PDB file of C-alpha atoms in Angstrom:
ATOM      1  CA  MET A   5     -11.035 -12.386 -20.552  1.00  0.00           C
ATOM      2  CA  SER A   6     -14.062 -11.561 -18.418  1.00  0.00           C
ATOM      3  CA  ARG A   7     -16.415  -8.762 -19.396  1.00  0.00           C
ATOM      4  CA  VAL A   8     -15.531  -6.973 -16.141  1.00  0.00           C
ATOM      5  CA  MET A   9     -11.808  -7.029 -16.883  1.00  0.00           C
ATOM      6  CA  GLU A  10     -12.030  -6.070 -20.554  1.00  0.00           C
ATOM      7  CA  PRO A  11     -12.383  -2.261 -20.067  1.00  0.00           C
ATOM      8  CA  LEU A  12      -9.569  -2.301 -17.491  1.00  0.00           C
ATOM      9  CA  THR A  13      -7.322  -4.090 -19.990  1.00  0.00           C
ATOM     10  CA  VAL A  14      -8.307  -1.900 -22.949  1.00  0.00           C
ATOM     11  CA  GLY A  15      -7.780   1.202 -20.775  1.00  0.00           C
ATOM     12  CA  ARG A  16      -4.309  -0.150 -19.857  1.00  0.00           C
ATOM     13  CA  VAL A  17      -5.121  -0.114 -16.127  1.00  0.00           C
ATOM     14  CA  VAL A  18      -4.271  -3.810 -16.107  1.00  0.00           C
ATOM     15  CA  GLY A  19      -0.645  -3.776 -17.162  1.00  0.00           C
ATOM     16  CA  GLU A  20       0.345  -0.213 -16.237  1.00  0.00           C
ATOM     17  CA  VAL A  21      -1.154  -0.002 -12.725  1.00  0.00           C
ATOM     18  CA  VAL A  22      -2.092  -3.522 -11.605  1.00  0.00           C
ATOM     19  CA  ASP A  23      -1.429  -7.080 -12.671  1.00  0.00           C
ATOM     20  CA  PRO A  24      -4.281  -9.225 -14.043  1.00  0.00           C
ATOM     21  CA  PHE A  25      -6.698 -10.209 -11.271  1.00  0.00           C
ATOM     22  CA  THR A  26     -10.108 -11.778 -10.810  1.00  0.00           C
ATOM     23  CA  PRO A  27     -12.682  -9.288  -9.490  1.00  0.00           C
ATOM     24  CA  SER A  28     -14.404 -10.769  -6.446  1.00  0.00           C
ATOM     25  CA  VAL A  29     -16.014  -7.812  -4.642  1.00  0.00           C
ATOM     26  CA  ARG A  30     -18.519  -5.274  -5.930  1.00  0.00           C
ATOM     27  CA  MET A  31     -17.363  -1.658  -5.685  1.00  0.00           C
ATOM     28  CA  SER A  32     -19.316   1.411  -6.773  1.00  0.00           C
ATOM     29  CA  VAL A  33     -17.964   4.957  -6.873  1.00  0.00           C
ATOM     30  CA  THR A  34     -20.350   7.904  -7.001  1.00  0.00           C
ATOM     31  CA  TYR A  35     -19.521  11.612  -7.232  1.00  0.00           C
ATOM     32  CA  ASN A  36     -21.962  14.358  -6.222  1.00  0.00           C
ATOM     33  CA  SER A  37     -24.512  11.696  -5.201  1.00  0.00           C
ATOM     34  CA  ASN A  38     -25.510  10.993  -8.799  1.00  0.00           C
ATOM     35  CA  LYS A  39     -22.463  10.618 -11.077  1.00  0.00           C
ATOM     36  CA  GLN A  40     -21.612   6.914 -11.078  1.00  0.00           C
ATOM     37  CA  VAL A  41     -18.076   6.027 -12.209  1.00  0.00           C
ATOM     38  CA  SER A  42     -18.042   3.602 -15.129  1.00  0.00           C
ATOM     39  CA  ASN A  43     -14.851   2.283 -16.693  1.00  0.00           C
ATOM     40  CA  GLY A  44     -13.554   4.627 -19.375  1.00  0.00           C
ATOM     41  CA  TYR A  45     -16.290   7.249 -19.089  1.00  0.00           C
ATOM     42  CA  GLU A  46     -15.344  10.920 -18.855  1.00  0.00           C
ATOM     43  CA  LEU A  47     -16.244  13.059 -15.856  1.00  0.00           C
ATOM     44  CA  MET A  48     -15.878  16.830 -15.845  1.00  0.00           C
ATOM     45  CA  PRO A  49     -13.563  18.519 -13.288  1.00  0.00           C
ATOM     46  CA  PRO A  50     -16.376  20.254 -11.347  1.00  0.00           C
ATOM     47  CA  VAL A  51     -18.034  16.855 -10.760  1.00  0.00           C
ATOM     48  CA  ILE A  52     -14.887  15.264  -9.274  1.00  0.00           C
ATOM     49  CA  ALA A  53     -13.902  18.159  -6.993  1.00  0.00           C
ATOM     50  CA  ALA A  54     -15.257  16.595  -3.786  1.00  0.00           C
ATOM     51  CA  ARG A  55     -14.409  13.167  -2.407  1.00  0.00           C
ATOM     52  CA  PRO A  56     -16.676  10.456  -3.869  1.00  0.00           C
ATOM     53  CA  ARG A  57     -18.776   7.893  -2.023  1.00  0.00           C
ATOM     54  CA  VAL A  58     -17.194   4.468  -2.455  1.00  0.00           C
ATOM     55  CA  GLU A  59     -19.461   1.548  -1.547  1.00  0.00           C
ATOM     56  CA  ILE A  60     -18.022  -1.914  -1.066  1.00  0.00           C
ATOM     57  CA  GLY A  61     -20.028  -5.085  -1.457  1.00  0.00           C
ATOM     58  CA  GLY A  62     -18.951  -8.546  -0.483  1.00  0.00           C
ATOM     59  CA  ASP A  63     -20.434 -11.025   1.911  1.00  0.00           C
ATOM     60  CA  ASP A  64     -17.852 -11.012   4.707  1.00  0.00           C
ATOM     61  CA  LEU A  65     -18.832  -8.496   7.392  1.00  0.00           C
ATOM     62  CA  ARG A  66     -15.498  -9.044   9.176  1.00  0.00           C
ATOM     63  CA  ALA A  67     -13.391  -8.266   6.106  1.00  0.00           C
ATOM     64  CA  ALA A  68     -11.400  -5.026   5.851  1.00  0.00           C
ATOM     65  CA  TYR A  69     -10.377  -3.318   2.640  1.00  0.00           C
ATOM     66  CA  THR A  70      -7.832  -0.771   1.404  1.00  0.00           C
ATOM     67  CA  LEU A  71      -8.794   1.714  -1.316  1.00  0.00           C
ATOM     68  CA  ILE A  72      -6.243   3.519  -3.478  1.00  0.00           C
ATOM     69  CA  MET A  73      -6.910   6.229  -6.084  1.00  0.00           C
ATOM     70  CA  THR A  74      -4.104   7.083  -8.498  1.00  0.00           C
ATOM     71  CA  ASP A  75      -3.420   8.947 -11.741  1.00  0.00           C
ATOM     72  CA  PRO A  76      -1.051   6.911 -13.931  1.00  0.00           C
ATOM     73  CA  ASP A  77      -0.906   9.751 -16.489  1.00  0.00           C
ATOM     74  CA  ALA A  78       0.741  12.506 -14.407  1.00  0.00           C
ATOM     75  CA  PRO A  79       1.689  15.095 -15.445  1.00  0.00           C
ATOM     76  CA  SER A  80       0.562  14.255 -19.003  1.00  0.00           C
ATOM     77  CA  PRO A  81      -0.386  11.054 -20.823  1.00  0.00           C
ATOM     78  CA  SER A  82       2.391  11.606 -23.379  1.00  0.00           C
ATOM     79  CA  ASP A  83       5.023  12.078 -20.654  1.00  0.00           C
ATOM     80  CA  PRO A  84       3.837  10.346 -17.441  1.00  0.00           C
ATOM     81  CA  HIS A  85       7.172  10.780 -15.639  1.00  0.00           C
ATOM     82  CA  LEU A  86       5.431  11.257 -12.246  1.00  0.00           C
ATOM     83  CA  ARG A  87       3.527   7.983 -12.649  1.00  0.00           C
ATOM     84  CA  GLU A  88       1.609   7.189 -10.515  1.00  0.00           C
ATOM     85  CA  HIS A  89       0.331  10.315  -8.763  1.00  0.00           C
ATOM     86  CA  LEU A  90      -1.482   9.317  -5.584  1.00  0.00           C
ATOM     87  CA  HIS A  91      -4.856  10.953  -4.911  1.00  0.00           C
ATOM     88  CA  TRP A  92      -6.256   8.988  -1.964  1.00  0.00           C
ATOM     89  CA  ILE A  93      -5.686   6.035   0.396  1.00  0.00           C
ATOM     90  CA  VAL A  94      -8.253   4.691   2.856  1.00  0.00           C
ATOM     91  CA  THR A  95      -7.567   1.539   4.901  1.00  0.00           C
ATOM     92  CA  ASP A  96      -9.512  -0.650   7.310  1.00  0.00           C
ATOM     93  CA  ILE A  97     -12.801  -0.139   5.450  1.00  0.00           C
ATOM     94  CA  PRO A  98     -15.290  -2.645   6.875  1.00  0.00           C
ATOM     95  CA  GLY A  99     -16.904  -4.957   4.324  1.00  0.00           C
ATOM     96  CA  THR A 100     -20.416  -4.069   3.094  1.00  0.00           C
ATOM     97  CA  THR A 101     -19.954  -0.368   4.011  1.00  0.00           C
ATOM     98  CA  ASP A 102     -18.405   2.639   2.323  1.00  0.00           C
ATOM     99  CA  ALA A 103     -14.983   4.288   2.496  1.00  0.00           C
ATOM    100  CA  SER A 104     -16.151   6.893   5.012  1.00  0.00           C
ATOM    101  CA  PHE A 105     -16.013   4.124   7.651  1.00  0.00           C
ATOM    102  CA  GLY A 106     -12.305   3.490   7.010  1.00  0.00           C
ATOM    103  CA  ARG A 107      -9.102   5.235   8.104  1.00  0.00           C
ATOM    104  CA  GLU A 108      -7.985   7.923   5.669  1.00  0.00           C
ATOM    105  CA  ILE A 109      -4.196   7.567   5.389  1.00  0.00           C
ATOM    106  CA  VAL A 110      -3.763  10.038   2.517  1.00  0.00           C
ATOM    107  CA  SER A 111      -6.464  12.694   2.148  1.00  0.00           C
ATOM    108  CA  TYR A 112      -8.452  13.050  -1.061  1.00  0.00           C
ATOM    109  CA  GLU A 113      -6.761  15.314  -3.576  1.00  0.00           C
ATOM    110  CA  THR A 114      -9.016  16.739  -6.277  1.00  0.00           C
ATOM    111  CA  PRO A 115      -7.941  15.625  -9.759  1.00  0.00           C
ATOM    112  CA  LYS A 116      -6.739  18.599 -11.800  1.00  0.00           C
ATOM    113  CA  PRO A 117      -5.607  17.377 -15.215  1.00  0.00           C
ATOM    114  CA  VAL A 118      -3.649  20.074 -17.026  1.00  0.00           C
ATOM    115  CA  ILE A 119      -2.603  18.404 -20.275  1.00  0.00           C
ATOM    116  CA  GLY A 120      -4.407  15.612 -22.096  1.00  0.00           C
ATOM    117  CA  ILE A 121      -6.940  13.018 -20.978  1.00  0.00           C
ATOM    118  CA  HIS A 122      -6.008  11.407 -17.638  1.00  0.00           C
ATOM    119  CA  ARG A 123      -7.169   8.093 -16.193  1.00  0.00           C
ATOM    120  CA  TYR A 124      -8.097   8.119 -12.513  1.00  0.00           C
ATOM    121  CA  VAL A 125      -8.072   4.625 -11.059  1.00  0.00           C
ATOM    122  CA  PHE A 126      -9.746   3.270  -7.919  1.00  0.00           C
ATOM    123  CA  ILE A 127      -8.168  -0.007  -6.747  1.00  0.00           C
ATOM    124  CA  LEU A 128      -9.618  -2.071  -3.920  1.00  0.00           C
ATOM    125  CA  PHE A 129      -7.626  -4.654  -1.948  1.00  0.00           C
ATOM    126  CA  LYS A 130      -8.894  -7.085   0.672  1.00  0.00           C
ATOM    127  CA  GLN A 131      -6.702  -6.890   3.754  1.00  0.00           C
ATOM    128  CA  ARG A 132      -5.579 -10.059   5.498  1.00  0.00           C
ATOM    129  CA  SER A 133      -6.058  -8.261   8.843  1.00  0.00           C
ATOM    130  CA  ARG A 134      -6.220  -4.772  10.316  1.00  0.00           C
ATOM    131  CA  GLN A 135      -2.790  -3.238   9.981  1.00  0.00           C
ATOM    132  CA  ILE A 136      -0.736  -0.114  10.328  1.00  0.00           C
ATOM    133  CA  VAL A 137      -0.203   1.491   6.931  1.00  0.00           C
ATOM    134  CA  LYS A 138       2.176   4.397   6.627  1.00  0.00           C
ATOM    135  CA  PRO A 139       1.589   7.099   4.046  1.00  0.00           C
ATOM    136  CA  PRO A 140       4.178   7.240   1.274  1.00  0.00           C
ATOM    137  CA  PRO A 141       6.775  10.038   1.430  1.00  0.00           C
ATOM    138  CA  SER A 142       5.360  11.663  -1.726  1.00  0.00           C
ATOM    139  CA  ARG A 143       2.206  11.559  -3.826  1.00  0.00           C
ATOM    140  CA  ASP A 144       4.358  11.460  -6.978  1.00  0.00           C
ATOM    141  CA  HIS A 145       6.027   8.255  -8.181  1.00  0.00           C
ATOM    142  CA  PHE A 146       3.605   6.142  -6.147  1.00  0.00           C
ATOM    143  CA  ASN A 147       3.509   2.496  -7.206  1.00  0.00           C
ATOM    144  CA  THR A 148       0.365   0.490  -6.491  1.00  0.00           C
ATOM    145  CA  ARG A 149       2.162  -2.846  -6.984  1.00  0.00           C
ATOM    146  CA  ASP A 150       4.975  -1.920  -4.571  1.00  0.00           C
ATOM    147  CA  PHE A 151       2.491  -0.623  -1.996  1.00  0.00           C
ATOM    148  CA  SER A 152       0.468  -3.840  -2.232  1.00  0.00           C
ATOM    149  CA  GLU A 153       3.602  -5.941  -1.800  1.00  0.00           C
ATOM    150  CA  GLU A 154       4.939  -3.871   1.111  1.00  0.00           C
ATOM    151  CA  PHE A 155       1.704  -4.240   3.081  1.00  0.00           C
ATOM    152  CA  GLY A 156       0.862  -7.806   2.006  1.00  0.00           C
ATOM    153  CA  LEU A 157      -2.327  -6.913   0.140  1.00  0.00           C
ATOM    154  CA  GLY A 158      -1.932  -9.267  -2.814  1.00  0.00           C
ATOM    155  CA  LEU A 159      -3.899  -8.705  -6.001  1.00  0.00           C
ATOM    156  CA  PRO A 160      -6.841  -6.295  -6.161  1.00  0.00           C
ATOM    157  CA  VAL A 161     -10.389  -7.546  -5.651  1.00  0.00           C
ATOM    158  CA  ALA A 162     -11.970  -4.679  -7.642  1.00  0.00           C
ATOM    159  CA  ALA A 163     -10.969  -1.705  -9.791  1.00  0.00           C
ATOM    160  CA  LEU A 164     -12.697   1.115 -11.649  1.00  0.00           C
ATOM    161  CA  TYR A 165     -11.402   4.072 -13.631  1.00  0.00           C
ATOM    162  CA  PHE A 166     -12.692   7.209 -15.273  1.00  0.00           C
ATOM    163  CA  ASN A 167     -11.188   9.760 -17.626  1.00  0.00           C
ATOM    164  CA  ALA A 168     -10.956  13.515 -17.100  1.00  0.00           C
ATOM    165  CA  GLN A 169      -9.349  16.425 -18.859  1.00  0.00           C
ATOM    166  CA  ARG A 170      -8.953  20.115 -18.246  1.00  0.00           C
ATOM    167  CA  GLU A 171     -12.171  21.983 -18.801  1.00  0.00           C
ATOM    168  CA  THR A 172     -11.743  24.765 -21.341  1.00  0.00           C
ATOM    169  CA  ALA A 173     -14.133  27.691 -21.736  1.00  0.00           C
ATOM    170  CA  ALA A 174     -15.555  26.090 -24.897  1.00  0.00           C
ATOM    171  CA  ARG A 175     -16.298  22.800 -23.076  1.00  0.00           C
ATOM    172  CA  ARG A 176     -18.126  24.578 -20.217  1.00  0.00           C
ATOM    173  CA  ARG A 177     -20.823  25.908 -22.543  1.00  0.00           C
TER     174      ARG A 177
END
């Protein structure tokens, strides 16, 4: 198992959200211009309130990418019956740019974990071509695998996740 995939496997992103894949594109996610997302690290709710900057590497300037952000632990990690809850979809992101250059299909929804520690997963797919992607009928019960299959995206080329939980008065101090 590669060192890049290990935290995604340990965090059960590989298995519960996506199938095993070989990362082939660099993706960085930054909140509030200074909070870099690292696999498995915790970010506080005030930090993740605004849409992050998602930068995509790669060497193909003509490539287009689709970005998905989901919560596989909704409404709670012990009872994720709404799995996956969709937080964001951006398509047609040009290679070597950031998500702001793409088409936002589903607007960014601020993560608001109520019970337990939630994983928030960013999954990046390389598109075969520019395409029309329809938003799902609901944010709840989203399925990354089904979405990828429906729109011919194949396996991911990159993924990152962070953890967040409700901020209590004691944790704010």
